[in-house]
Coordinates of C-alpha atoms in Angstrom, one line a residue:
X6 CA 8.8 -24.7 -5.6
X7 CA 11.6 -21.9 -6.5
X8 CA 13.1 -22.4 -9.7
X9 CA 16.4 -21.1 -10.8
X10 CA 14.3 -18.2 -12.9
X11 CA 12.8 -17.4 -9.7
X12 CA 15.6 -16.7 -8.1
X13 CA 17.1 -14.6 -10.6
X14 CA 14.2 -12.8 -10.9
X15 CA 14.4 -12.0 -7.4
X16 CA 17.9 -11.7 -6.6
X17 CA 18.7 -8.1 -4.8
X18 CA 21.2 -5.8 -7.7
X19 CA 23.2 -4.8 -6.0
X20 CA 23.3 -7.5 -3.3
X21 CA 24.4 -7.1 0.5
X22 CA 27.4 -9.0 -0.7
X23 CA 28.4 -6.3 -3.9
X24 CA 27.9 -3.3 -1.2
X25 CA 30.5 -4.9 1.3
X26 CA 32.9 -5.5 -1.7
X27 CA 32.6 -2.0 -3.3
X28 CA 33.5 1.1 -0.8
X29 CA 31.2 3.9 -2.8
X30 CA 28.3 2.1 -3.1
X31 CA 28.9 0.9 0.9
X32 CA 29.7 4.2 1.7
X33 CA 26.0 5.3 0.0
X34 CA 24.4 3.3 1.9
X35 CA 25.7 3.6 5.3
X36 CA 25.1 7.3 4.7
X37 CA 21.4 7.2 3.4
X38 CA 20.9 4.6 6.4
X39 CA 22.1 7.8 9.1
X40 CA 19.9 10.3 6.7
X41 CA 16.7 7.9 7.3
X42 CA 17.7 7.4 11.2
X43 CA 17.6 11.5 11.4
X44 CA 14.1 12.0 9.6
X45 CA 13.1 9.3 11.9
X46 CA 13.4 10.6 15.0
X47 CA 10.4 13.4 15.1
X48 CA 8.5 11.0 13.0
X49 CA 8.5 8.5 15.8
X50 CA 7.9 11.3 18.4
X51 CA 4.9 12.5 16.8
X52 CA 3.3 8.8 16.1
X53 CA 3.9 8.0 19.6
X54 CA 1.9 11.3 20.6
X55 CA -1.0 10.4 18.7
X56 CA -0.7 7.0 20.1
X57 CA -1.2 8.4 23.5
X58 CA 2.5 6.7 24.7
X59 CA 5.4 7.5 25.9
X60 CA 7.7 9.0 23.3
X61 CA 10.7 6.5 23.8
X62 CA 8.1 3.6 22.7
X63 CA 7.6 4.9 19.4
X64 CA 11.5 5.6 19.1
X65 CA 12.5 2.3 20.2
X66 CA 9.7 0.6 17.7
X67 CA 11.1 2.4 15.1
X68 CA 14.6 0.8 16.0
X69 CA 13.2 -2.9 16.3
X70 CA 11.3 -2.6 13.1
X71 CA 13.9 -1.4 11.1
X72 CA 16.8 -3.7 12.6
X73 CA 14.4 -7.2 12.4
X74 CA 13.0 -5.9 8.6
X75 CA 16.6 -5.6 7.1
X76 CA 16.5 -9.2 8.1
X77 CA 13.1 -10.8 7.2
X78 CA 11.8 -8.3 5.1
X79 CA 11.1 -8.5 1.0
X80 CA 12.4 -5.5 -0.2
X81 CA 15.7 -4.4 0.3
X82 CA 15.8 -0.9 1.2
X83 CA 12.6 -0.2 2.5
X84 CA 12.1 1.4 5.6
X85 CA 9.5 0.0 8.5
X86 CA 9.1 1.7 11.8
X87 CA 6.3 3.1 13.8
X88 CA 3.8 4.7 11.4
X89 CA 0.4 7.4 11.8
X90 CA -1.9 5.0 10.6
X91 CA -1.2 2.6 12.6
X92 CA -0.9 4.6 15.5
X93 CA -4.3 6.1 14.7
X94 CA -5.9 2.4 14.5
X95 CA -4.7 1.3 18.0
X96 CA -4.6 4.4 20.1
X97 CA -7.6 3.5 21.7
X98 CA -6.7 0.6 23.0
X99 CA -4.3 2.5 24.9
X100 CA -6.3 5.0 25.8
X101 CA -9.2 2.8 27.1
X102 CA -7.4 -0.2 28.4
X103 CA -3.5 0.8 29.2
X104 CA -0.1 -0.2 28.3
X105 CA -0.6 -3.8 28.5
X106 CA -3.0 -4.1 26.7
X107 CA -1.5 -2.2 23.7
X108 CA 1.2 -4.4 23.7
X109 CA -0.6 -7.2 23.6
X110 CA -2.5 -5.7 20.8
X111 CA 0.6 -5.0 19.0
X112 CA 2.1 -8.8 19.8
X113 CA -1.3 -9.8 18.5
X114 CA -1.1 -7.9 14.9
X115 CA 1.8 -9.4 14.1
X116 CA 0.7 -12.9 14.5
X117 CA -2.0 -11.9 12.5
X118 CA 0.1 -10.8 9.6
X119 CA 1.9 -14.0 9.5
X120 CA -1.1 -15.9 9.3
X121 CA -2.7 -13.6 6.4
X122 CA 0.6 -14.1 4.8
X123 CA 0.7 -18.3 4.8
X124 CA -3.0 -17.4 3.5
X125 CA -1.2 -15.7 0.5
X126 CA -2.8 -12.4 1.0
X127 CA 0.0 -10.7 -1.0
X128 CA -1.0 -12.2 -4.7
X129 CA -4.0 -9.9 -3.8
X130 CA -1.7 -7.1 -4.8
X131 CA -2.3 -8.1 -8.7
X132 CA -5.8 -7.0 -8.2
X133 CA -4.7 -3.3 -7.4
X134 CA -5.1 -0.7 -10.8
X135 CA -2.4 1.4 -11.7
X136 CA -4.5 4.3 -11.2
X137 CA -5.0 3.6 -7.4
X138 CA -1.4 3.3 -7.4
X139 CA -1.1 6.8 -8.2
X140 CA -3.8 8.2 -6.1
X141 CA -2.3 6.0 -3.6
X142 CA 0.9 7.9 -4.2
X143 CA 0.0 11.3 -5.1
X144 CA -2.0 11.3 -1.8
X145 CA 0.6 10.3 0.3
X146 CA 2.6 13.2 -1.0
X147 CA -0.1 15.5 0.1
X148 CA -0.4 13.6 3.4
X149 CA 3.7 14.0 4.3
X150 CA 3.0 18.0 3.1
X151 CA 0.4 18.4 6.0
X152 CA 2.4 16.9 8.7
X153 CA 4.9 19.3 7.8
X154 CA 2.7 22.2 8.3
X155 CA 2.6 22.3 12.0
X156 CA 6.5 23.0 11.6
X157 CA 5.9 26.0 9.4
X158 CA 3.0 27.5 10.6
X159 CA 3.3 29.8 14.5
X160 CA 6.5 29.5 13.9
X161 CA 9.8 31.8 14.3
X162 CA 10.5 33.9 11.1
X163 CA 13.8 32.7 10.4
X164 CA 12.6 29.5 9.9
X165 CA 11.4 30.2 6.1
X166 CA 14.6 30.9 5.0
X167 CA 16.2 27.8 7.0
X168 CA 13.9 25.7 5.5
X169 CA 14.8 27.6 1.9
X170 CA 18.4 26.9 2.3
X171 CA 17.7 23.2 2.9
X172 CA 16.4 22.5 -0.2
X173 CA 17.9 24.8 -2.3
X174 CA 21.4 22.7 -0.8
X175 CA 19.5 19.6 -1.8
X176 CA 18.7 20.7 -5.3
X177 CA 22.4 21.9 -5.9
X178 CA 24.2 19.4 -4.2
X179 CA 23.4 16.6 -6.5
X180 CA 24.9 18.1 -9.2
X181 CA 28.1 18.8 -7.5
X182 CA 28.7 15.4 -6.3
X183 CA 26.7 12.3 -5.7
X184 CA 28.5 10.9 -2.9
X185 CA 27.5 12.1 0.5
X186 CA 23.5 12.4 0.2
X187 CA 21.8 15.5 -0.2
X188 CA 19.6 15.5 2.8
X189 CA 22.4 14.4 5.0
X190 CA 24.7 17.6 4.0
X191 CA 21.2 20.0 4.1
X192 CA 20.8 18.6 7.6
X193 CA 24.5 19.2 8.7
X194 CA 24.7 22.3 7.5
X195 CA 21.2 23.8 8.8
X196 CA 21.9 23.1 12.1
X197 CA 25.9 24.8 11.8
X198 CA 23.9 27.7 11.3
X199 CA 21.3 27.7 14.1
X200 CA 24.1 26.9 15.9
X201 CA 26.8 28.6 15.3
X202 CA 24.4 32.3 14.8
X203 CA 22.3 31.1 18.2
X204 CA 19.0 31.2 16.1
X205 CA 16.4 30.8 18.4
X206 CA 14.5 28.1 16.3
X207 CA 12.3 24.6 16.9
X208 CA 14.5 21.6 17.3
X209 CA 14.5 18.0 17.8
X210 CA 15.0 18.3 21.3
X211 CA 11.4 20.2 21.6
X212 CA 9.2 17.2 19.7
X213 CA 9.7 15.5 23.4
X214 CA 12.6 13.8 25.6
X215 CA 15.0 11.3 24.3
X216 CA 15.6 8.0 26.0
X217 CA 18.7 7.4 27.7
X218 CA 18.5 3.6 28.0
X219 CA 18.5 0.6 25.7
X220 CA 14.9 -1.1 25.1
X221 CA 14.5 -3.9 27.7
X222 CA 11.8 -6.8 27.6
X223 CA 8.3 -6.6 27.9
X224 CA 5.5 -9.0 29.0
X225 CA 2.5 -7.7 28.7
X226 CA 0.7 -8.4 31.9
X227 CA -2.6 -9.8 30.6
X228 CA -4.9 -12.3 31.2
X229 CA -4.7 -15.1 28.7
X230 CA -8.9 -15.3 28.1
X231 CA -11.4 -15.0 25.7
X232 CA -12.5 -11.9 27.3
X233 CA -9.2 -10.1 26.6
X234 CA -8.8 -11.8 22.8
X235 CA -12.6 -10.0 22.0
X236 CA -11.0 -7.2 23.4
X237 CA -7.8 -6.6 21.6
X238 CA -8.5 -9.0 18.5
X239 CA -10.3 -6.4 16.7
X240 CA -8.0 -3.7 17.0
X241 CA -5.3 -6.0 15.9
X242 CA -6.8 -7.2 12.7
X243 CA -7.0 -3.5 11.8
X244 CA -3.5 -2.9 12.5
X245 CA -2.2 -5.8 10.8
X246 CA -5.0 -4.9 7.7
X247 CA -4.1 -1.7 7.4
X248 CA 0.5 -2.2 8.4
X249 CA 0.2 -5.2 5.5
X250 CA -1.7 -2.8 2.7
X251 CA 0.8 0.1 3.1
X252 CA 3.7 -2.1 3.4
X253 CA 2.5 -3.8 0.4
X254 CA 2.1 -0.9 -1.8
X255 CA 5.1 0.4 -0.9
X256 CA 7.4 -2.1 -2.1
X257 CA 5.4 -1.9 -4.8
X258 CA 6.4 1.3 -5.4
X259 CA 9.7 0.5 -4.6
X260 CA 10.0 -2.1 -7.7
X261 CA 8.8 0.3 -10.1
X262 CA 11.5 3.0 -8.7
X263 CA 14.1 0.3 -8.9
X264 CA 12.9 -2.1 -11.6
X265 CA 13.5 -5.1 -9.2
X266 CA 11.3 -7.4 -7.9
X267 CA 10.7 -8.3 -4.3
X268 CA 9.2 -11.4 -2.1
X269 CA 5.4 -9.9 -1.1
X270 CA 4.8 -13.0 0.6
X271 CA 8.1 -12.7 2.4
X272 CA 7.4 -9.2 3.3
X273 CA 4.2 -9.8 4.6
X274 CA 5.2 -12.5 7.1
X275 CA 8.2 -10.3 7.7
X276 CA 6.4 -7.7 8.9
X277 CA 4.2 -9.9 11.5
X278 CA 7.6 -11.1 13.0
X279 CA 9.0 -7.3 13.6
X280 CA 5.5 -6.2 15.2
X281 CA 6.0 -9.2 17.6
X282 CA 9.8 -8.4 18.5
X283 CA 8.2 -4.7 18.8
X284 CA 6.1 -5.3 21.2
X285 CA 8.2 -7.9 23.8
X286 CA 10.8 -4.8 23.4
X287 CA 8.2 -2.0 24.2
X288 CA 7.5 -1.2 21.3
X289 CA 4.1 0.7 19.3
X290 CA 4.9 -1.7 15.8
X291 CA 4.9 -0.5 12.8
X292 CA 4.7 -0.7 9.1
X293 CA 6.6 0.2 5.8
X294 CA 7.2 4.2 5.8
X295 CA 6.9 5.4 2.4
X296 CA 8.1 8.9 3.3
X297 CA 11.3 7.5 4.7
X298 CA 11.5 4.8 1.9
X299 CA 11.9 7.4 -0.5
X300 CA 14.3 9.5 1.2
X301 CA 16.3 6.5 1.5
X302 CA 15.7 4.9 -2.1
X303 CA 15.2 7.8 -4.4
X304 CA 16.9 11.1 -2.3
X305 CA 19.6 9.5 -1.2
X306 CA 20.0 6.2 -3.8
X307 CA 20.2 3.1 -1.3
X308 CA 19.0 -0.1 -2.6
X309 CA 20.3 -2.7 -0.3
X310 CA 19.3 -4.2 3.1
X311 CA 22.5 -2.4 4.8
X312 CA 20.5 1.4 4.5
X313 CA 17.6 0.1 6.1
X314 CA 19.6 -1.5 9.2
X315 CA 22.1 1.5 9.7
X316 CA 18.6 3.3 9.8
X317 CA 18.1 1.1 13.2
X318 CA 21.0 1.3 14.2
X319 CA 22.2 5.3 13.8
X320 CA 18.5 5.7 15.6
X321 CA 19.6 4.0 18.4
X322 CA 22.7 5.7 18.8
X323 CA 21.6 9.4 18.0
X324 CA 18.7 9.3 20.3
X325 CA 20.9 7.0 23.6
X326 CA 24.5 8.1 22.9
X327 CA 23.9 11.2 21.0
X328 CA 20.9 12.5 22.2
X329 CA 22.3 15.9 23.4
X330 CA 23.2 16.4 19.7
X331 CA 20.1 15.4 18.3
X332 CA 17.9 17.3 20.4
X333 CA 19.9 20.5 18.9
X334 CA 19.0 19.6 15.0
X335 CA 16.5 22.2 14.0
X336 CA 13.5 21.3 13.1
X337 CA 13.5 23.0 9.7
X338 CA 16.1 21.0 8.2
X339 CA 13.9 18.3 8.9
X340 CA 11.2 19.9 7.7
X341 CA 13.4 20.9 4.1
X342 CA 14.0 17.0 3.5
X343 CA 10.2 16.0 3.7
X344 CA 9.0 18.5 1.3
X345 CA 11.8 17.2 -0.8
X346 CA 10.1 14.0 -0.3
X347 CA 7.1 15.3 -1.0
X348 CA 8.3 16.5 -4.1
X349 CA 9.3 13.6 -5.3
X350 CA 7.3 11.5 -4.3
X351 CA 4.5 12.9 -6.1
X352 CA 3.5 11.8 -10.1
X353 CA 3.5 15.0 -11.6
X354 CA 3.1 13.8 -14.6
X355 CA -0.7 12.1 -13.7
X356 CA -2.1 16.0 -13.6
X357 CA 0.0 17.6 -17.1
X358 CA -3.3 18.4 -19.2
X359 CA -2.3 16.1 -21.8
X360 CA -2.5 13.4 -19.5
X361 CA -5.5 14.2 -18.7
X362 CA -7.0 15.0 -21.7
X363 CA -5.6 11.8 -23.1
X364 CA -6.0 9.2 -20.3
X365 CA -9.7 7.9 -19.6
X366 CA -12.1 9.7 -17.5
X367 CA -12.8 6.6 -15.6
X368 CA -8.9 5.9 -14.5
X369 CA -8.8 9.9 -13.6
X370 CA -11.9 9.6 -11.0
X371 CA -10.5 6.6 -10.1
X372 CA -7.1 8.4 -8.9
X373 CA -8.7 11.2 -7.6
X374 CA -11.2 9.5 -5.6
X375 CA -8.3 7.7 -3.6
X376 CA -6.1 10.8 -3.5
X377 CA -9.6 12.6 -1.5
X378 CA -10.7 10.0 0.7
X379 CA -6.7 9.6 2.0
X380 CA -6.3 13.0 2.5
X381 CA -9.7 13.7 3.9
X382 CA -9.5 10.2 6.5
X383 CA -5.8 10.3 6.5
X384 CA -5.4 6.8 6.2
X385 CA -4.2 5.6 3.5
X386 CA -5.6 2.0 3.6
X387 CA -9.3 3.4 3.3
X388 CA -8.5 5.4 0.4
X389 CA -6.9 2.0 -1.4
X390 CA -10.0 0.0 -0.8
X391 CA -12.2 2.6 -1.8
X392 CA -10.2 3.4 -5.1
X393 CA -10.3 -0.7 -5.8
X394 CA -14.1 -0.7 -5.6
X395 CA -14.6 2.3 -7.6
X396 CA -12.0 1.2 -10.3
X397 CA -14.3 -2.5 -10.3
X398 CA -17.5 -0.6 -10.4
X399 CA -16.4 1.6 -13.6
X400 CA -14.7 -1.7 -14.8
X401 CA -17.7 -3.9 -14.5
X402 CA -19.8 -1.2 -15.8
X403 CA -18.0 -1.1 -18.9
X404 CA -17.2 -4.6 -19.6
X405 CA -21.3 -5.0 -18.9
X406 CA -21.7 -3.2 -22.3
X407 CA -19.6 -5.5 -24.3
X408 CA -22.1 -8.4 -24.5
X409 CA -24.3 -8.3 -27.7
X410 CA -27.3 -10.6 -28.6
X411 CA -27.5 -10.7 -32.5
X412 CA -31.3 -12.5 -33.6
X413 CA -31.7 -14.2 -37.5
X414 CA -35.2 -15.5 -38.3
X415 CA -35.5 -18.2 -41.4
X416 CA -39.0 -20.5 -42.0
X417 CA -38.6 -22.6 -39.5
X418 CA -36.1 -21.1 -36.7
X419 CA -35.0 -18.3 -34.9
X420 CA -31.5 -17.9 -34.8
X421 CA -29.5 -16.4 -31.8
X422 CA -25.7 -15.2 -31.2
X423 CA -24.6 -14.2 -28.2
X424 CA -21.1 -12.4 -28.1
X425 CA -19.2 -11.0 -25.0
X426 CA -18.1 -12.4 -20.9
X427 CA -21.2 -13.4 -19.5
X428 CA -21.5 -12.4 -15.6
X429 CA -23.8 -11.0 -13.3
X430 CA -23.5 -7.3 -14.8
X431 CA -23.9 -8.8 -18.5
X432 CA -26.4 -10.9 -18.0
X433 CA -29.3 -9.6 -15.8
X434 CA -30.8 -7.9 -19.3
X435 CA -29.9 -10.6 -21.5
X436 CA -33.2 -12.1 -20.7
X437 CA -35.1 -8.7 -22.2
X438 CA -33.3 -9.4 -25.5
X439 CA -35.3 -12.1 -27.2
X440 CA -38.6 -11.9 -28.8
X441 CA -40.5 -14.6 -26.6
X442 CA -44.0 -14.1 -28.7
X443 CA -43.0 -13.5 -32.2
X444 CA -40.2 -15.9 -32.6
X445 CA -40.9 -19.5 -34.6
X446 CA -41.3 -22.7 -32.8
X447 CA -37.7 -23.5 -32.5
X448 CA -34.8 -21.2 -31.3
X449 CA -31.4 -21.8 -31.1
X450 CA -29.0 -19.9 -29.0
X451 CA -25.0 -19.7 -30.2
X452 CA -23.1 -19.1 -27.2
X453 CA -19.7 -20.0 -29.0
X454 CA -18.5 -16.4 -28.8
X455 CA -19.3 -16.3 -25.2
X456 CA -18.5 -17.9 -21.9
X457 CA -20.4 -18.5 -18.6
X458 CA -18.4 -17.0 -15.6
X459 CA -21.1 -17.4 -13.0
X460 CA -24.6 -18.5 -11.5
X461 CA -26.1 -15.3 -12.3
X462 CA -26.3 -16.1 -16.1
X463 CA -26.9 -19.7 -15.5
X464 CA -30.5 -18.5 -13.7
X465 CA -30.8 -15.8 -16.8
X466 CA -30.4 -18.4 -19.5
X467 CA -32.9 -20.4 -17.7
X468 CA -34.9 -18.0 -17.6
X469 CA -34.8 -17.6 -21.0
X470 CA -35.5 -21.1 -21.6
X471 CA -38.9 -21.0 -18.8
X472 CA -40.4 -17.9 -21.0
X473 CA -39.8 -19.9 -23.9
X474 CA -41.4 -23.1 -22.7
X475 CA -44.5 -21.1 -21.6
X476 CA -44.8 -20.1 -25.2
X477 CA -44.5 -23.5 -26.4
X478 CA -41.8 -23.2 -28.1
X479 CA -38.1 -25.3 -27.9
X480 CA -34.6 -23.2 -27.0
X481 CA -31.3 -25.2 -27.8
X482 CA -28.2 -23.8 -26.7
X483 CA -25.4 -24.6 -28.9
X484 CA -21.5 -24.1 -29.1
X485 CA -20.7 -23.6 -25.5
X486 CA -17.3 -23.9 -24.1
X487 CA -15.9 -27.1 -22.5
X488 CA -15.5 -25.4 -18.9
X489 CA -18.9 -23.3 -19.4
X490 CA -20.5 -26.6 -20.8
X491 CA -19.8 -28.2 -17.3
X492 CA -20.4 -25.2 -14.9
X493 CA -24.3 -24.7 -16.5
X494 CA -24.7 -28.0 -16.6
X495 CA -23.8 -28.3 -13.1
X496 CA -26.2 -25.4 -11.6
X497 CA -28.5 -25.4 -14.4
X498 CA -32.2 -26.7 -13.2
X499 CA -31.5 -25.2 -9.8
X500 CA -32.7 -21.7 -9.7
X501 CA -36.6 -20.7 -8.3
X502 CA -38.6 -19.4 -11.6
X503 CA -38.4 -15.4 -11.4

């Protein structure tokens, strides 16, 4: 049930509604909306490369998933269109089985992530440390940097200092006014030059050919059996695991840039309904793009749904209506924005020295281990998990320390007190910490500064009580917790002797 602190909690600031009403901040968002729809064009190119589809299939998913998100998503001004990771998770099914099956796959995905959403897979974002979060980001920095590379490297001389100017423009230009974005003036005036001085440099045009036709329906011609869900099914869990977890993290990201909240269940489902209108329009699906998302929210200051569907919509346009004029845009004012991105996307603050000198050794392996195995798998989902278990190992390793078995011996007892969370890495020596043979008759165990999490320490304490018993000797345990009172009581007795 939403309450009316729910709601305020998660109402947009500014709204759709305070854009419409105010002509700067609509005017900042229209413009960051045509800035995103530019940087998205060779994205979507390259992504349908790797794919292995047509190039106008990644363009047009990028359109669909940006249009339907502005709509359905969670977080207002993020950006979802056809993404590297998961073009790298179903580009065989394309390349083994065709373009039916792909769609199909796609269609698939999406129900998927509506499904995981209703299951409330979103509240598992909670369980994701801050450190991954900045592996998660600092990698993805790294990751936009490479994809860049194949821009700057073989390439024309003059493109250095092209892709120089661009960002220098972007550094100056916000303090000269705030009003038109940075990236969109770099871009405008990058290509005046190529143009106007004929510089024979990469552009848009050469990443591959344009469309020149609004996307139509698509039925994927498939047979509706078992044989084809076994066939598909896997590659579209993967899709809608991996499209979820970066879509996830990056509104994440997104809240902490903007201090809002957004709907994670919302966005979740959100995205399974824009990979199904994806695919019956032809398209690759997609998730959230967090190289886009920052251009949009922290380069050019959009934080309304408005950005994200101009982003849609200016794609469309640019690459049906204005194609020609597009395909002239050099490449290295592209280029200049996504270092920028790059630039500020990345936590520089997580490798000063004095961060880490001051900050746990633990939390810093943790973020490096997920900034490594992004970069060196280049998907970002596999780096998260990874970075989760090795944040709970460490975690679990050190909380293991924290229970302490204290002994007291009068005349006629032995006296024990257990302190600390009792679970399976706690507990599996707690049975080496009492003195079976040298302690009196009687021994009483004080577990009232404990509690029993799980079966693993029920089966240690009675083990305890077994090696007791064969010494003939009586072990009472004492000062439990209502709820761990009922949970041992409930498995106690039902564990083989070790």
């Amino acid at each position: 049930m939403t309450t009316v602190d729910d709601r305020a909690r998660y109402r947009p600031n500014p709204s759709v509604l305070d854009a419409l009403k105010s002509p700067r901040l609509l005017t900042r968002e229209v413009l960051a909306g045509l800035v995103v729809g530019l940087a998205l064009i060779p994205e979507a190119i390259a992504f349908s490369i790797i794919a292995g589809v047509d190039p106008k299939v990644g363009l047009f998913s990028a359109f669909v998933m940006a249009v339907s998100i502005a709509f359905v998503g969670g977080r207002p001004a993020m950006i979802s269109a056809a993404t590297g990771a998961v073009a790298l998770v179903i580009a065989p099914v394309m390349r083994e089985h065709g373009m039916d099956y792909f769609i199909a796959t796609v269609i698939l995905a999406g129900i998927f992530q509506i499904l995981l959403a209703l299951f409330g897979v979103a509240k598992l974002m909670r369980f994701i440390p801050r450190s991954v979060m900045v592996g998660f980001v600092n990698a993805l920095a790294i990751l936009v940097f490479i994809a860049q590379l194949p821009h700057l490297i073989g390439v024309p001389w003059l493109v250095y200092p092209l892709v120089a100017g661009g960002i220098l423009i972007m550094v100056v230009m916000p303090r000269i006014t705030k009003v038109i974005p940075a990236p969109l003036v770099s871009i405008v005036l990058i290509t005046a030059v190529v143009v106007v001085f004929a510089l024979n440099v990469p552009t848009v045009g050469d990443e591959g050919e344009l469309p020149k036709s609004l996307p139509e329906l698509f039925f994927p011609s498939v047979p509706i059996t078992w044989e084809t869900f076994t066939i598909i099914a896997p590659f579209s869990l993967g899709m809608a695991l991996v499209g979820l977890l970066e879509s996830l993290m990056t509104a994440k990201l997104v809240d902490e840039i903007t201090d809002t909240h957004s709907r994670k269940t919302r966005e979740a489902w959100g995205q399974g309904v824009a990979n199904i209108l994806s695919g019956f329009l032809g398209g690759m699906g997609g998730c959230a793009m967090i190289g886009q998302t920052m251009i949009n929210v922290k380069v050019s200051g959009a934080r309304t749904r408005i950005s994200t569907f101009c982003a849609g919509v200016f794609l469309l346009i640019l690459v049906v209506v204005l194609g020609d004029v597009v395909a002239i845009i050099p490449m290295a004012a592209l280029v200049a924005v996504m270092i920028m991105v790059c630039v500020a996307t990345f936590d520089w603050h997580s490798i000063r020295p004095s961060t880490l000198r001051r900050m746990p050794k633990s939390e810093t392996l943790v973020m490096l281990s997920t900034v490594v195995l992004v970069v060196i798998t280049s998907n970002l989902a596999i780096g998260v998990v990874a970075g989760v278990v090795v944040a709970s190992v460490l975690f679990v390793r050190r909380v293991a320390h924290f229970a302490t078995v204290t002994r007291t011996v009068t005349a006629d007892a032995a006296y024990y007190v257990v302190d600390g969370e009792l679970f399976f890495a706690s507990s599996n020596d707690l049975t080496t910490q009492f003195e079976y043979a040298d302690d009196p008759p009687r021994v009483v165990i004080d577990l009232s500064r404990s509690h029993i999490w799980d079966a693993s320490t029920v089966a240690a304490l009675d083990a305890i009580q077994t090696k007791y018993l064969a010494h003939e000797k009586t072990v009472e345990l004492v000062g439990l917790n209502v709820a761990s009172g009922v949970f041992h009581g409930r498995l106690s007795g039902g564990f083989p002797p070790a």
